Tab-separated table of C-alpha atoms in Angstrom:
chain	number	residue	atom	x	y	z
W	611	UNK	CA	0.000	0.000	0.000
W	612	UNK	CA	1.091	3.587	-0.101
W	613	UNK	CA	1.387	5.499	2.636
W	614	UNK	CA	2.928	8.734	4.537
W	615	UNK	CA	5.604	8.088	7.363
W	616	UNK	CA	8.204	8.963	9.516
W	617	UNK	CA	10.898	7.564	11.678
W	618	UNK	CA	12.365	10.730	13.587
W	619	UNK	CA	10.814	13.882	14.722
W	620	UNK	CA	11.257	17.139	13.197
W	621	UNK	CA	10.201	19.762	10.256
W	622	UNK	CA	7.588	18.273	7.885
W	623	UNK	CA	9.967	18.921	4.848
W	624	UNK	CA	12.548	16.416	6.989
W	625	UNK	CA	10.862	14.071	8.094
W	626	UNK	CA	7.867	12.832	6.318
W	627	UNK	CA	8.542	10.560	3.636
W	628	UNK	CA	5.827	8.523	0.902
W	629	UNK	CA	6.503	5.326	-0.183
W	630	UNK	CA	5.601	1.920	-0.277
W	631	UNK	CA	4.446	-0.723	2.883
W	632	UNK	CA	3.106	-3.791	3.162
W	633	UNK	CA	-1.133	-3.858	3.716
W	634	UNK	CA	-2.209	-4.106	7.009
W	635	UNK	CA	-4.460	-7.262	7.772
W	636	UNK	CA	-7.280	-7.067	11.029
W	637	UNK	CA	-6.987	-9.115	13.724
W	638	UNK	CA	-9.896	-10.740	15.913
W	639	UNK	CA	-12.325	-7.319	16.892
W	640	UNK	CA	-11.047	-5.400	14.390
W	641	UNK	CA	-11.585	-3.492	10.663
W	642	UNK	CA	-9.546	-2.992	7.727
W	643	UNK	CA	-10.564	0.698	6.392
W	644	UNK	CA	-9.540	1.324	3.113
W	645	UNK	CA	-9.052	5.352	3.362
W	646	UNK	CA	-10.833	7.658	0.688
W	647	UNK	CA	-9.773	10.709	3.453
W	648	UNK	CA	-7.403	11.751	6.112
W	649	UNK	CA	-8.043	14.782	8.266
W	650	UNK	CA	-4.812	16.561	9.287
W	651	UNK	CA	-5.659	18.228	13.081
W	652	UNK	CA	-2.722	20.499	15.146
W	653	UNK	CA	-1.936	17.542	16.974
W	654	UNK	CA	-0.701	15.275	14.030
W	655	UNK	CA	1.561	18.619	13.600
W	656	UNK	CA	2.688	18.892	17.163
W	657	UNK	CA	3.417	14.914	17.629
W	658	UNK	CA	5.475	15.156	14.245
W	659	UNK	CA	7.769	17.888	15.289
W	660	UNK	CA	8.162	17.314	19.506
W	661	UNK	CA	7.419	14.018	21.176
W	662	UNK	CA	9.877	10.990	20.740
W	663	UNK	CA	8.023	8.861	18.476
W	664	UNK	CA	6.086	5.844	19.758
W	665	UNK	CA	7.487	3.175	17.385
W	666	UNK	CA	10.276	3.416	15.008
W	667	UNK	CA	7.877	4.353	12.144
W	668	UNK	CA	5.177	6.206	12.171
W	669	UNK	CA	1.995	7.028	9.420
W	670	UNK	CA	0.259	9.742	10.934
W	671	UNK	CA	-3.169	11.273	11.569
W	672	UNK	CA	-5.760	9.669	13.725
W	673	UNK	CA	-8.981	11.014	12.098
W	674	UNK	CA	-9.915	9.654	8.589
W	675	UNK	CA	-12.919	8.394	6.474
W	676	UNK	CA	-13.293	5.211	4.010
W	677	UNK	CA	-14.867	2.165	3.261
W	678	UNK	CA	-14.087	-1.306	5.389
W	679	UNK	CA	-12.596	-3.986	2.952
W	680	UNK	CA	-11.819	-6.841	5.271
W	681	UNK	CA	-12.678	-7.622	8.923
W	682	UNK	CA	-11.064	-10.038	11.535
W	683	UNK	CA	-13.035	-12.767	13.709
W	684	UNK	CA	-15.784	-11.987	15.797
W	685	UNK	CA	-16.780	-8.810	13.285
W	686	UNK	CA	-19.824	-9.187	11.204
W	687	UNK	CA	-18.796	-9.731	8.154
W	688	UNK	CA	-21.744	-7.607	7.035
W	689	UNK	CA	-19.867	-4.317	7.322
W	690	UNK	CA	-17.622	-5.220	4.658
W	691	UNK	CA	-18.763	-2.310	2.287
W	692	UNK	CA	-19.892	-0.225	4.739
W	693	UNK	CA	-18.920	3.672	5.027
W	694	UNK	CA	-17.262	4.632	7.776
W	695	UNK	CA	-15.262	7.473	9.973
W	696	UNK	CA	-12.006	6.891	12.376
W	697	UNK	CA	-11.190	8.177	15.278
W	698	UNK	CA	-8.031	7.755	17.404
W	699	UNK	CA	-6.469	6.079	14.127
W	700	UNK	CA	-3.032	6.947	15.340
W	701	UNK	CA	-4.141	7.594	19.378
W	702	UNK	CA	-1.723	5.622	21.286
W	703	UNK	CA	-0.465	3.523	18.111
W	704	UNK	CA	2.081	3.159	15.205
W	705	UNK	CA	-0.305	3.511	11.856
W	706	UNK	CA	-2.746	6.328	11.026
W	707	UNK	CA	-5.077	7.545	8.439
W	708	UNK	CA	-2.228	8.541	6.107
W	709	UNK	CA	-2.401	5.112	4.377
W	710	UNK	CA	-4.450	3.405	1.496
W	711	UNK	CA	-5.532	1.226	4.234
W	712	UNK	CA	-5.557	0.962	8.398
W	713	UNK	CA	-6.465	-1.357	10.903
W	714	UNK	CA	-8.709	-0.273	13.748
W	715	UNK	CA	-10.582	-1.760	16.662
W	716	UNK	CA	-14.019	-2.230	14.902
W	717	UNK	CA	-16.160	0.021	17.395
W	718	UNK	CA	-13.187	3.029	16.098
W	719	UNK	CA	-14.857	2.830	12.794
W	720	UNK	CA	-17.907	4.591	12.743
W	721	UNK	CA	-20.810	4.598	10.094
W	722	UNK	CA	-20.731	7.561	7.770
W	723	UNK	CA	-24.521	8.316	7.221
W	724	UNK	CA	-24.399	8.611	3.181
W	725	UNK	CA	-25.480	11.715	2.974
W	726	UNK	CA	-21.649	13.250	3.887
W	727	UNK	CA	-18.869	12.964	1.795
W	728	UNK	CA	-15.433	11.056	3.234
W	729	UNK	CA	-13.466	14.695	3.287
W	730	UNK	CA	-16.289	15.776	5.579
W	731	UNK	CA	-15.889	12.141	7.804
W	732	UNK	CA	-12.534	13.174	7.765
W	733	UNK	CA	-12.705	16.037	10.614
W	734	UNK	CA	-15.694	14.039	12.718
W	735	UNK	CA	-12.661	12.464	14.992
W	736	UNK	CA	-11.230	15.415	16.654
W	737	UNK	CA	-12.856	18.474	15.175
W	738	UNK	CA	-16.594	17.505	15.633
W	739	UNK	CA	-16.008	15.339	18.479
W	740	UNK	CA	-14.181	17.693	20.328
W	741	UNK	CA	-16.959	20.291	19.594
W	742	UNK	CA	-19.735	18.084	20.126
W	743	UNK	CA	-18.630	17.432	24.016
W	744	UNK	CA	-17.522	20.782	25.015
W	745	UNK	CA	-21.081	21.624	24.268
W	746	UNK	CA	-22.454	18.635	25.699
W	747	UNK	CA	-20.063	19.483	29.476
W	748	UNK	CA	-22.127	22.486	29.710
W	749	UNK	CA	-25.723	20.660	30.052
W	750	UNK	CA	-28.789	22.328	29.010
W	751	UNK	CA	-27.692	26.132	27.442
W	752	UNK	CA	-31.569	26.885	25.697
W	753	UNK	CA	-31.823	30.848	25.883
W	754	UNK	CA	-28.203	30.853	27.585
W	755	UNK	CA	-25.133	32.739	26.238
W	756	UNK	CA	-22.361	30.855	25.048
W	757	UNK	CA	-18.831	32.559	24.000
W	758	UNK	CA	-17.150	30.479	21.919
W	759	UNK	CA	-13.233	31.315	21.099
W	760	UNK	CA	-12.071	30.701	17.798
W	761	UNK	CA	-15.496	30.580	16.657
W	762	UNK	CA	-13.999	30.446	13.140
W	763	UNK	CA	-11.096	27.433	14.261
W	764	UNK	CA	-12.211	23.590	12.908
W	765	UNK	CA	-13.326	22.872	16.311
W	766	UNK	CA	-15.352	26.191	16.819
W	767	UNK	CA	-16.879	25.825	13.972
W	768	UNK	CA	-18.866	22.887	15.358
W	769	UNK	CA	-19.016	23.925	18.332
W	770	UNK	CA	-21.055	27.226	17.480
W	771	UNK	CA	-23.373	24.797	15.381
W	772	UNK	CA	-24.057	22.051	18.151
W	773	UNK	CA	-24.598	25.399	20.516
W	774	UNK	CA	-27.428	26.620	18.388
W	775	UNK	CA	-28.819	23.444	18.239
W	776	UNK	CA	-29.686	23.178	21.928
W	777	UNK	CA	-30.960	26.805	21.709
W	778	UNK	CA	-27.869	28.734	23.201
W	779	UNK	CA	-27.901	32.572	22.193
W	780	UNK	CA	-23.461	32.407	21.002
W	781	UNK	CA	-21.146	34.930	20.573
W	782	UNK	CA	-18.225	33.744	18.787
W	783	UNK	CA	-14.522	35.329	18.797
W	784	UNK	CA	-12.172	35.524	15.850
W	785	UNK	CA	-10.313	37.162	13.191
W	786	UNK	CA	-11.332	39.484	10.491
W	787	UNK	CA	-10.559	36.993	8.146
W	788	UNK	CA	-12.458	34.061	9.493
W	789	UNK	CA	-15.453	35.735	11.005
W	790	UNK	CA	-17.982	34.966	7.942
W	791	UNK	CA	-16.751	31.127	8.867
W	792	UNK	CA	-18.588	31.803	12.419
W	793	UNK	CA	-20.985	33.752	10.983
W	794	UNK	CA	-21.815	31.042	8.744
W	795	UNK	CA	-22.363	28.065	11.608
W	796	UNK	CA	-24.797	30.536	13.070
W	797	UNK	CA	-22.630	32.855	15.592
W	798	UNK	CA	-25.388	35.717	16.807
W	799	UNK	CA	-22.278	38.218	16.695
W	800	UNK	CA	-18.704	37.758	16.343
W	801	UNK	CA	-15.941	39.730	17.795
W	802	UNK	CA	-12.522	40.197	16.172
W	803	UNK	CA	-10.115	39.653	19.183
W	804	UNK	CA	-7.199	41.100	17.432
W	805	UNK	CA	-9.217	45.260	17.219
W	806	UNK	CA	-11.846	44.579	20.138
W	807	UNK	CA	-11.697	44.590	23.651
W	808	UNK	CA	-13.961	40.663	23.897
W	809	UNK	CA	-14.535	41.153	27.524
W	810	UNK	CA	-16.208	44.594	27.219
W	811	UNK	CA	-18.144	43.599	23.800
W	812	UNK	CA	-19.444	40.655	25.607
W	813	UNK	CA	-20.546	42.674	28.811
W	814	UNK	CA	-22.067	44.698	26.334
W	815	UNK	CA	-23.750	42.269	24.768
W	816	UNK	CA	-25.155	40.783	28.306
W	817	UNK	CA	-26.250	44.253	29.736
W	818	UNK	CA	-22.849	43.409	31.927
W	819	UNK	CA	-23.073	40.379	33.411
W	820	UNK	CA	-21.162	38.181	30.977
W	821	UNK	CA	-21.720	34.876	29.215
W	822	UNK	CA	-23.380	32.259	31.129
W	823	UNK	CA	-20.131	29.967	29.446
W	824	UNK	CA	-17.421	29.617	27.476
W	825	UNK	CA	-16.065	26.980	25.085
W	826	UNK	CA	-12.565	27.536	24.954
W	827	UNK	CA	-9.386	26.724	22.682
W	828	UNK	CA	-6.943	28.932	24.222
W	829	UNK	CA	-6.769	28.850	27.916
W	830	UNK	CA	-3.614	30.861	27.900
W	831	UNK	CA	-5.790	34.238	26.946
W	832	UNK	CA	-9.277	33.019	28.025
W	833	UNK	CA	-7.991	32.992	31.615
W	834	UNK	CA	-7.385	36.854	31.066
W	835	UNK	CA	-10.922	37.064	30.171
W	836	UNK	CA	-12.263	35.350	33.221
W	837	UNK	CA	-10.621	37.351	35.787
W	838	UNK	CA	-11.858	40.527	33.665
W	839	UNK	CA	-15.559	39.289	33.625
W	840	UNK	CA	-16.224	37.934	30.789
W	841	UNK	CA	-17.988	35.165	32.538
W	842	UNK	CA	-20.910	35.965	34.523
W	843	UNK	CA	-21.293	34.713	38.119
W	844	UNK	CA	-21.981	30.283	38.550
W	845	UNK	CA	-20.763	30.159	34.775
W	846	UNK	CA	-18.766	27.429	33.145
W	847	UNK	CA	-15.786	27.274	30.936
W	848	UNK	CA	-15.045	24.072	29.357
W	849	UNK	CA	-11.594	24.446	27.727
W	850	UNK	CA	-9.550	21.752	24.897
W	851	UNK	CA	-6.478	23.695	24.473
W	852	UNK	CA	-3.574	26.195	25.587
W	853	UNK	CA	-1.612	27.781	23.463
W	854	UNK	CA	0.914	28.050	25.811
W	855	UNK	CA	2.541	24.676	26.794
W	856	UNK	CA	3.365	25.389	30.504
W	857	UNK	CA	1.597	26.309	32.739
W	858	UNK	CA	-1.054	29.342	32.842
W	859	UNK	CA	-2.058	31.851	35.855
W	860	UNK	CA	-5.932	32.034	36.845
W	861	UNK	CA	-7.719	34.145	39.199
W	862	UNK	CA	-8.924	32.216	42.396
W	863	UNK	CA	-10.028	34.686	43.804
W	864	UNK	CA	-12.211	35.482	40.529
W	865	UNK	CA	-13.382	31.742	40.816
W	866	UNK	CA	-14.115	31.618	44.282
W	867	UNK	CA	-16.259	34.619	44.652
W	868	UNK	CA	-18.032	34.328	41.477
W	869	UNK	CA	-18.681	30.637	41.738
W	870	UNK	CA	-17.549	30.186	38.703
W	871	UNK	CA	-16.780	26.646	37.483
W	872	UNK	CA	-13.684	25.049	34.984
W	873	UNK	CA	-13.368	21.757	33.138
W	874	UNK	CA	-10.773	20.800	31.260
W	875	UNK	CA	-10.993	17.617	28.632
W	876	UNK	CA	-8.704	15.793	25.697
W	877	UNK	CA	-10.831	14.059	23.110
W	878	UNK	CA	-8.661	11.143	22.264
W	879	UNK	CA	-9.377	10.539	26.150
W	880	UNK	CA	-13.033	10.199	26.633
W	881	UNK	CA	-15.079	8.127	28.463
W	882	UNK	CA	-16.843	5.606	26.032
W	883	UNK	CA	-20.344	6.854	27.396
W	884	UNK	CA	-18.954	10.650	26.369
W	885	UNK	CA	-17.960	9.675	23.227
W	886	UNK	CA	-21.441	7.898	22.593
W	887	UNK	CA	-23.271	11.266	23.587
W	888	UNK	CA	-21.526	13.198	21.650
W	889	UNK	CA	-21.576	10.564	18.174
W	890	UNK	CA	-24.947	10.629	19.000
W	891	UNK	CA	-25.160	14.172	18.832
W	892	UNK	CA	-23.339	14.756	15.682
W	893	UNK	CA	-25.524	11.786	14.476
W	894	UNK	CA	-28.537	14.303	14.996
W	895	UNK	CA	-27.707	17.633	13.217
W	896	UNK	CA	-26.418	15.470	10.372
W	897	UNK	CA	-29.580	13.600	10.034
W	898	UNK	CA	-31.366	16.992	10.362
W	899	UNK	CA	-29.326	18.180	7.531
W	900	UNK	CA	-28.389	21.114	9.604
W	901	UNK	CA	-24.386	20.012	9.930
W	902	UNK	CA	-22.147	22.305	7.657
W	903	UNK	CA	-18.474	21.649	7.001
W	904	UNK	CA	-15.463	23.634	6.704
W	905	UNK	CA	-13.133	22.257	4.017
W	906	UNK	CA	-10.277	24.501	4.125
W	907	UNK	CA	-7.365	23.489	1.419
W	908	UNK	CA	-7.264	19.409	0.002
W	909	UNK	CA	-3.992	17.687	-1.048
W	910	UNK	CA	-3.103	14.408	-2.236
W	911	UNK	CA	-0.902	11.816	0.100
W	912	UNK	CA	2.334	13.413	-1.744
W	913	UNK	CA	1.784	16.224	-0.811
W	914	UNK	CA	1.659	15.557	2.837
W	915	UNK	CA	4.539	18.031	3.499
W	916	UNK	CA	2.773	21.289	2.392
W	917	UNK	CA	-0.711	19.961	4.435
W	918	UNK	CA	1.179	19.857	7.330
W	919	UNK	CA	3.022	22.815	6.924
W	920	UNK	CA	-0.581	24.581	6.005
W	921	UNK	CA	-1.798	23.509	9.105
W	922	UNK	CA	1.159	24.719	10.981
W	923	UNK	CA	0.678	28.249	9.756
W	924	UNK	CA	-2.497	28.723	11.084
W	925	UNK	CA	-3.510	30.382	8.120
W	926	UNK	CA	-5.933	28.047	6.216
W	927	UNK	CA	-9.438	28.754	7.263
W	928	UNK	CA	-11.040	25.467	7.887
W	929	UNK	CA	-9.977	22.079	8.051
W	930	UNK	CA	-7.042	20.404	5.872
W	931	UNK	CA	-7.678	17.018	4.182
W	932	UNK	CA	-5.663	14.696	2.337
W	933	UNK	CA	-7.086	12.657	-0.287
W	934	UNK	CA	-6.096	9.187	-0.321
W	935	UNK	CA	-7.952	7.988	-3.537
């Protein structure tokens, strides 16, 4: 098969290499996904430049979308054919989605409803996921405010969706340039972080009590905004990312006499009942046909060094997807 590997840690250009491996085959429990898709997420990015890697070659990417082509014993052999999504394709493991084919414990192969295309499966894993539970952590938000951060990021982009869904009034942060992204998933206003003072636009927006909570991607600057009020009193903020590595400053005092409320989560780490709710949930708006998608930039497997290095500028707006055939 082809696929997209490497054996050392360091700049895409480097690193990464395409080239020939042998097919993987399923063992008892688990799928053989031929890919159609591979979603490229921060993370792939992050594990490809810093941490040591896991085994001494690695095919990256841990969300993908494709068809099953083979399955081990104890798998109905009925789902050969069947359309499906990955996630944690490279969690914890040697082989990703960056393959003509991967193996995956059958329950990590999830139908794709036909209605979606595979470079839309292809950001369910973290993306939607990820989106789909921070909204999910903060329980029933009908007539609520919601800020989201990065309202025009992959993640946010679902995650101001899934908010409207469940009735939440959202205001959405981002640039100039990606605003009509969170405009587009249904933001109610959008501030551009970069000109605007968010906390006083959002306590003018709540007649100065702040949003009820926030969905976070940057905890590093959101933390500023919670000791400033951007939160009102017995609020939430659910948060799935820091920009800053080390660790980040928050007000206790701010907490404690506000009552306010923080909950930290990673999505390759949920609990199977989360990761149920929140499948189930993304099961919903898609069946609705409410569900839009943000397809940033598409390359082919060889060209797996510029859609990393894409994804490491920050400046494609959306969600970069490699097609595998």
């Amino acid at each position: 098969m082809k696929a997209a590997w490497y054996e050392r840690n360091g700049p895409a250009a480097r690193v990464l290499e395409v080239g020939d491996m042998p097919a993987p085959k399923p063992g008892p429990g688990e799928v053989r996904v031929r890919m159609h898709a591979s979603g490229v997420n921060p993370s792939d990015v992050k594990g490809r430049k810093g941490r040591e890697p896991i085994a001494p070659r690695i095919i990256p990417h841990s969300d993908g979308a494709g068809e099953i082509d083979l399955v081990g014993d104890g798998v109905n052999h009925a789902r050969v054919g069947e359309r499906v999504w990955i996630w944690n394709g490279q969690w914890r493991r040697p082989f990703g989605t960056a393959a003509e084919y991967i193996v995956v414990p059958q329950e990590q192969a999830v139908a794709l409803p036909k209605q979606v295309d595979y470079a839309a499966g292809a950001c369910f894993g973290i993306p939607a996921l990820t989106a789909s539970h921070a909204v999910n952590l903060h329980g029933e938000i009908g007539g609520k405010t919601i800020l989201v951060t990065g309202a025009g990021s992959s993640v946010g982009h679902y995650a101001v969706q899934f908010a409207k869904a469940k009735g939440a009034r959202v205001i959405g942060t981002a640039s100039a340039g990606r605003a009509d992204l969170a405009r587009q998933a249904g933001a109610d206003f959008v501030i551009d972080y970069k000109t605007k003072d968010v906390t006083k636009v959002v306590k003018d927006l709540t007649n100065g009590k702040g949003a009820h909570g926030i969905i976070d991607m940057d905890f590093s600057s959101t933390a500023k905004l919670i000791a400033n009020g951007a939160i009102a009193p017995h609020g939430k903020t659910v948060c799935y990312g820091s920009n800053v590595h080390g660790d980040v400053q928050i007000s206790f005092p701010t907490m404690l006499w506000n009552s306010l409320s923080l909950q930290v989560f990673l999505v390759y780490e949920l609990l199977s009942q989360e990761r149920e709710a929140a499948i189930a949930q993304l099961n919903r708006e898609i069946a609705a046909g409410h569900l839009k998608h943000a397809i940033g930039k598409r390359f082919r497997l060889d060209e797996i060094v510029a859609a990393h290095e894409a994804v490491e500028s920050g400046e494609v707006d959306g969600n970069v997807v490699i097609d595998i055939s």
